[in-house]
Coordinates of C-alpha atoms and ligand atoms in Angstrom, one line a residue:
M29 CA -35.1 -28.6 -39.0
L30 CA -36.5 -30.9 -41.6
A31 CA -35.5 -33.8 -39.4
L32 CA -37.2 -32.2 -36.3
T33 CA -40.4 -31.6 -38.3
T34 CA -40.4 -35.2 -39.5
M35 CA -39.8 -36.5 -36.0
M36 CA -42.7 -34.4 -34.7
A37 CA -45.0 -35.7 -37.4
L38 CA -44.2 -39.3 -36.4
P39 CA -46.7 -40.8 -34.0
T40 CA -45.2 -41.8 -30.7
F41 CA -46.1 -45.1 -29.1
A42 CA -48.4 -43.3 -26.6
S43 CA -50.2 -41.3 -29.3
M44 CA -50.9 -44.3 -31.6
T45 CA -54.4 -45.7 -31.1
S46 CA -53.9 -48.7 -28.9
T47 CA -56.7 -51.1 -28.0
V48 CA -56.6 -53.7 -25.2
L49 CA -58.7 -56.8 -25.6
I50 CA -59.7 -58.1 -22.1
T51 CA -61.4 -61.5 -21.6
G52 CA -63.5 -62.1 -18.5
A53 CA -64.1 -58.3 -18.2
S54 CA -67.5 -58.6 -16.5
S55 CA -66.1 -59.0 -13.0
G56 CA -63.1 -59.3 -10.8
L57 CA -59.6 -59.0 -12.3
G58 CA -60.9 -58.4 -15.8
E59 CA -63.0 -55.5 -14.8
E60 CA -60.0 -54.0 -12.9
F61 CA -57.7 -54.6 -15.9
A62 CA -60.2 -52.7 -18.2
T63 CA -60.4 -49.8 -15.8
R64 CA -56.7 -49.5 -15.4
F65 CA -55.8 -49.7 -19.1
A66 CA -58.6 -47.2 -19.9
A67 CA -57.1 -44.8 -17.2
R68 CA -53.9 -44.9 -19.2
G69 CA -55.8 -43.7 -22.3
E70 CA -56.1 -47.0 -24.1
N71 CA -59.3 -48.1 -25.8
V72 CA -60.7 -51.4 -24.4
V73 CA -62.6 -54.3 -25.8
L74 CA -64.6 -56.1 -23.1
V75 CA -65.4 -59.8 -23.6
A76 CA -67.4 -62.2 -21.4
R77 CA -70.9 -63.7 -21.5
R78 CA -72.9 -61.3 -19.3
A79 CA -73.7 -58.4 -21.7
D80 CA -75.4 -56.3 -19.1
R81 CA -72.4 -56.2 -16.8
L82 CA -70.1 -55.4 -19.8
E83 CA -72.4 -52.6 -21.0
T84 CA -72.5 -51.0 -17.6
L85 CA -68.7 -51.2 -17.3
A86 CA -68.2 -49.8 -20.8
R87 CA -70.4 -46.7 -20.2
R88 CA -68.6 -46.0 -16.9
I89 CA -65.2 -46.4 -18.5
E90 CA -66.1 -44.1 -21.4
A91 CA -67.5 -41.5 -19.0
D92 CA -64.5 -41.6 -16.6
H93 CA -61.7 -41.9 -19.1
G94 CA -62.8 -40.6 -22.5
V95 CA -61.7 -43.7 -24.4
T96 CA -63.8 -46.1 -26.5
A97 CA -65.0 -49.2 -24.7
T98 CA -66.4 -51.9 -27.0
V99 CA -68.5 -54.8 -25.7
V100 CA -68.5 -58.3 -27.2
A101 CA -70.8 -60.7 -25.3
M102 CA -69.4 -64.1 -26.2
D103 CA -69.0 -67.6 -24.7
L104 CA -65.3 -68.2 -25.1
G105 CA -65.4 -71.8 -24.1
V106 CA -66.2 -73.0 -27.7
P107 CA -63.9 -74.3 -30.4
G108 CA -62.6 -71.8 -32.9
V109 CA -63.2 -68.8 -30.7
G110 CA -60.0 -67.0 -31.8
A111 CA -61.2 -66.7 -35.4
K112 CA -64.7 -65.9 -34.3
L113 CA -63.7 -63.0 -32.1
R114 CA -61.1 -61.7 -34.6
T115 CA -63.8 -61.6 -37.3
A116 CA -66.3 -59.9 -34.9
L117 CA -63.6 -57.2 -34.2
T118 CA -62.5 -56.8 -37.8
D119 CA -66.1 -56.1 -38.7
K120 CA -66.1 -53.3 -36.2
G121 CA -62.7 -52.0 -37.6
I122 CA -60.9 -52.9 -34.4
T123 CA -57.4 -54.4 -34.3
P124 CA -56.2 -55.1 -30.7
T125 CA -52.7 -54.1 -29.9
S126 CA -52.7 -55.8 -26.4
L127 CA -54.5 -58.9 -25.1
V128 CA -55.3 -59.9 -21.5
N129 CA -56.3 -63.6 -21.4
N130 CA -58.0 -63.4 -18.1
A131 CA -61.3 -65.4 -18.4
G132 CA -61.2 -68.6 -16.4
F133 CA -62.8 -70.6 -13.6
G134 CA -61.9 -73.3 -11.2
T135 CA -63.5 -76.5 -9.9
H136 CA -62.9 -78.1 -6.6
G137 CA -63.2 -81.6 -5.2
R138 CA -61.8 -85.1 -5.7
F139 CA -61.4 -85.6 -9.5
A140 CA -63.3 -88.9 -9.5
D141 CA -66.3 -87.0 -8.1
E142 CA -66.2 -84.1 -10.5
D143 CA -68.8 -83.5 -13.3
P144 CA -66.9 -84.4 -16.5
E145 CA -68.7 -81.8 -18.6
R146 CA -67.8 -79.0 -16.1
V147 CA -64.2 -80.2 -16.2
A148 CA -64.2 -80.2 -20.0
A149 CA -65.5 -76.7 -19.9
E150 CA -62.8 -75.6 -17.5
I151 CA -60.1 -77.0 -19.9
A152 CA -61.8 -75.4 -22.9
L153 CA -61.8 -72.0 -21.3
N154 CA -58.6 -71.9 -19.2
V155 CA -56.5 -73.6 -21.8
S156 CA -58.0 -74.0 -25.3
A157 CA -59.5 -70.6 -25.6
L158 CA -56.4 -68.9 -24.2
V159 CA -54.2 -70.6 -26.8
D160 CA -56.6 -70.0 -29.6
L161 CA -57.1 -66.3 -28.8
T162 CA -53.3 -65.9 -28.4
H163 CA -52.7 -67.4 -31.8
A164 CA -55.5 -65.4 -33.5
F165 CA -54.3 -62.0 -32.1
L166 CA -50.6 -62.4 -31.7
P167 CA -49.8 -61.1 -35.3
T168 CA -51.1 -57.6 -34.4
L169 CA -50.0 -57.3 -30.8
T170 CA -47.4 -54.6 -30.2
G171 CA -48.1 -53.7 -26.6
A172 CA -48.6 -56.5 -24.1
L173 CA -49.8 -60.1 -23.9
I174 CA -50.9 -60.9 -20.3
N175 CA -52.0 -64.5 -19.5
V176 CA -53.6 -64.9 -16.1
A177 CA -52.2 -68.1 -14.4
S178 CA -52.3 -68.7 -10.7
T179 CA -50.2 -69.7 -7.7
A180 CA -52.0 -73.0 -8.3
A181 CA -49.6 -73.4 -11.3
Y182 CA -46.6 -73.9 -9.2
Q183 CA -47.3 -77.4 -7.8
P184 CA -49.9 -80.2 -8.2
T185 CA -53.1 -79.2 -6.6
P186 CA -55.0 -82.3 -5.2
N187 CA -58.8 -81.5 -4.9
M188 CA -58.3 -78.9 -7.6
A189 CA -56.3 -81.3 -9.9
V190 CA -57.7 -80.0 -13.2
Y191 CA -57.6 -76.3 -12.3
G192 CA -54.0 -76.4 -11.1
A193 CA -53.0 -78.3 -14.3
T194 CA -54.7 -75.7 -16.5
K195 CA -52.8 -73.0 -14.8
A196 CA -49.5 -74.9 -14.9
F197 CA -50.2 -75.0 -18.7
V198 CA -50.8 -71.3 -18.8
L199 CA -47.6 -70.5 -16.9
S200 CA -45.4 -72.8 -19.0
F201 CA -47.0 -71.7 -22.3
T202 CA -46.6 -68.0 -21.5
E203 CA -43.0 -68.3 -20.2
A204 CA -42.1 -70.1 -23.5
L205 CA -43.8 -67.3 -25.6
A206 CA -42.0 -64.7 -23.6
F207 CA -38.7 -66.3 -24.6
E208 CA -39.8 -66.5 -28.3
H209 CA -40.6 -62.7 -28.2
R210 CA -37.5 -61.7 -26.2
T211 CA -36.2 -59.5 -29.0
S212 CA -39.6 -58.0 -30.0
P213 CA -41.2 -55.0 -28.5
L214 CA -44.2 -57.1 -27.3
K215 CA -44.2 -57.7 -23.6
V216 CA -45.4 -61.2 -22.7
L217 CA -46.3 -61.8 -19.0
A218 CA -47.8 -64.6 -17.0
L219 CA -49.6 -63.2 -14.0
S220 CA -50.0 -65.5 -11.0
P221 CA -52.4 -64.2 -8.4
G222 CA -53.0 -66.1 -5.1
P223 CA -56.5 -65.9 -3.5
T224 CA -58.2 -62.7 -4.6
R225 CA -61.5 -61.2 -3.6
T226 CA -63.5 -61.6 -6.8
E227 CA -66.4 -63.9 -7.9
F228 CA -63.9 -66.7 -8.4
F229 CA -64.8 -68.6 -5.2
D230 CA -68.5 -68.1 -5.7
V231 CA -68.1 -70.0 -9.0
V232 CA -65.9 -72.6 -7.4
G233 CA -68.6 -73.0 -4.7
S234 CA -66.2 -73.2 -1.8
E235 CA -63.5 -71.1 -0.1
D236 CA -61.8 -74.4 1.0
A237 CA -59.8 -73.9 -2.2
A238 CA -58.3 -70.6 -0.9
V239 CA -54.8 -71.0 0.5
G240 CA -53.1 -67.9 1.9
N241 CA -54.0 -64.3 2.5
F242 CA -56.6 -62.7 0.2
Q243 CA -55.6 -59.8 -2.1
T244 CA -57.8 -57.3 -3.8
S245 CA -58.2 -57.1 -7.6
E246 CA -56.5 -53.7 -7.4
Q247 CA -53.4 -55.2 -5.7
V248 CA -53.2 -58.0 -8.3
V249 CA -53.6 -55.8 -11.3
S250 CA -51.1 -53.3 -9.9
T251 CA -48.5 -56.2 -9.8
A252 CA -49.1 -56.8 -13.5
M253 CA -48.9 -53.0 -14.3
R254 CA -45.6 -52.6 -12.4
A255 CA -44.2 -55.6 -14.3
L256 CA -45.3 -54.1 -17.6
D257 CA -43.8 -50.7 -16.7
S258 CA -40.4 -52.2 -15.6
R259 CA -37.5 -51.8 -18.1
R260 CA -37.2 -55.5 -18.4
T261 CA -40.7 -57.1 -18.1
P262 CA -40.3 -60.5 -16.5
A263 CA -41.8 -63.6 -18.2
S264 CA -43.9 -64.2 -15.1
V265 CA -44.8 -62.5 -11.9
V266 CA -46.5 -63.7 -8.7
S267 CA -48.7 -61.2 -6.9
G268 CA -48.2 -60.6 -3.2
L269 CA -45.1 -61.2 -1.0
S270 CA -46.4 -64.3 0.8
N271 CA -47.5 -65.8 -2.5
K272 CA -44.1 -65.0 -4.0
I273 CA -42.4 -66.7 -1.1
S274 CA -44.5 -69.8 -1.3
A275 CA -44.3 -70.1 -5.1
G276 CA -40.5 -69.7 -4.8
S277 CA -40.1 -72.2 -2.1
V278 CA -42.3 -74.8 -3.9
R279 CA -39.9 -74.5 -6.9
L280 CA -37.0 -75.5 -4.5
A281 CA -38.9 -78.3 -2.6
P282 CA -39.0 -81.9 -3.8
R283 CA -42.2 -82.2 -6.0
G284 CA -43.6 -85.0 -3.8
L285 CA -43.3 -82.9 -0.7
A286 CA -45.0 -79.9 -2.5
T287 CA -47.9 -82.2 -3.5
V288 CA -48.4 -83.5 0.0
I289 CA -48.4 -80.0 1.5
S290 CA -50.8 -78.7 -1.2
G291 CA -53.0 -81.7 -0.8
R292 CA -53.3 -81.1 3.0
L293 CA -54.0 -77.4 2.5
L294 CA -56.6 -77.8 -0.3
K295 CA -59.3 -79.6 1.7
A296 CA -61.7 -81.9 -0.2
Ligands
NAP4 N1 -59.7 -64.9 -7.6 C1 -58.8 -65.7 -7.4 O1 -58.5 -66.1 -6.2 C2 -57.8 -66.1 -8.5 C3 -56.6 -66.7 -8.1 C4 -55.7 -67.1 -9.1 C5 -56.1 -66.9 -10.4 N2 -57.3 -66.4 -10.8 C6 -57.6 -66.3 -12.2 O2 -58.0 -65.0 -12.5 C7 -58.8 -65.0 -13.6 C8 -60.0 -64.1 -13.4 O3 -60.8 -64.6 -12.4 P1 -61.5 -63.7 -11.3 O4 -60.8 -64.0 -10.0 O5 -61.6 -62.3 -11.7 O6 -62.9 -64.4 -11.2 P2 -64.4 -63.9 -11.6 O7 -64.7 -62.7 -10.9 O8 -65.2 -65.1 -11.5 O9 -64.2 -63.6 -13.2 C9 -64.1 -64.6 -14.2 C10 -64.5 -63.9 -15.5 O10 -64.4 -64.9 -16.6 C11 -65.6 -64.8 -17.4 N3 -66.0 -66.1 -17.9 C12 -66.2 -67.2 -17.3 N4 -66.6 -68.2 -18.1 C13 -66.6 -67.6 -19.4 C14 -66.9 -68.1 -20.7 N5 -67.3 -69.4 -20.9 N6 -66.8 -67.2 -21.7 C15 -66.4 -65.9 -21.5 N7 -66.1 -65.4 -20.3 C16 -66.2 -66.3 -19.2 C17 -66.6 -64.3 -16.4 O11 -67.7 -63.6 -17.1 P3 -69.1 -64.2 -17.5 O12 -69.6 -65.1 -16.4 O13 -69.9 -62.9 -17.7 O14 -68.9 -64.9 -18.8 C18 -65.9 -63.3 -15.6 O15 -65.8 -62.1 -16.2 C19 -59.2 -66.4 -13.9 O16 -58.4 -66.9 -15.0 C20 -58.8 -67.1 -12.6 O17 -58.5 -68.5 -12.8 C21 -58.2 -66.0 -9.8

């Protein structure tokens, strides 16, 4: 009886306050991640630069799902962003238990013609911020760490050379972290979407960079949620059957051939 009472008094995983920190929550996949985690009863912290978008989303999430949605408007593409965001959240009494490193953008065109500042910002956000945020929040994560990579991670991507390389970094980094945490309860997942209907290609400035069939944000985030819910969460998952097939076949093909095909598909 005593044992039963003690068991009942203990918080279950579901009843403990869990908070998901989502970067790039002002549109696209980040907005969808925020809505889906909130629908599961998790508090969310929404981070991106556009405060008005985040505030509107936060109010909708709180009204629809009865959880707390906290807004932090911040440019993540600056050095030391992990410590900066952790301090901002500590001041609000928030300790994230899951992290979705989703903020990112792409550039398109021959590398020699690209704006060096834009490329540096791309690396700063897609790679440096993701690593820094992961390091800053990893000690308190007990739920999930999701890093958003891309099918562009699976082969060199001529005419999107830097973007593909940043996503190859994310995939490799995350698969390595998943191994390091294989015996811990933390689920570490690299999510690789193919072309998805978000604001991504508006920012890129061209749909020439879209190879394959478009998915919706709902479909892509569902892929991640299914992977998290599975008994053995994989280290990485590609969203969409045709994307899975092409990423899988690229891994079997000679690297030179994969580069030629990718270079022909990703028009300059
Ligand atoms: N859509 C696709 O086809 C596709 C395919 C593969 C992978 N992905 C990846 O999916 C992730 C999400 O992209 P998406 O498709 O949802 O595109 P999106 O709609 O353009 O969303 C990008 C998000 O990143 C935020 N962001 C951009 N720069 C930022 C900065 N300096 N500081 C803070 N936040 C910043 C944006 O918010 P603010 O502008 O308000 O800051 C926005 O919330 C990215 O990592 C992208 O590389 C997308």
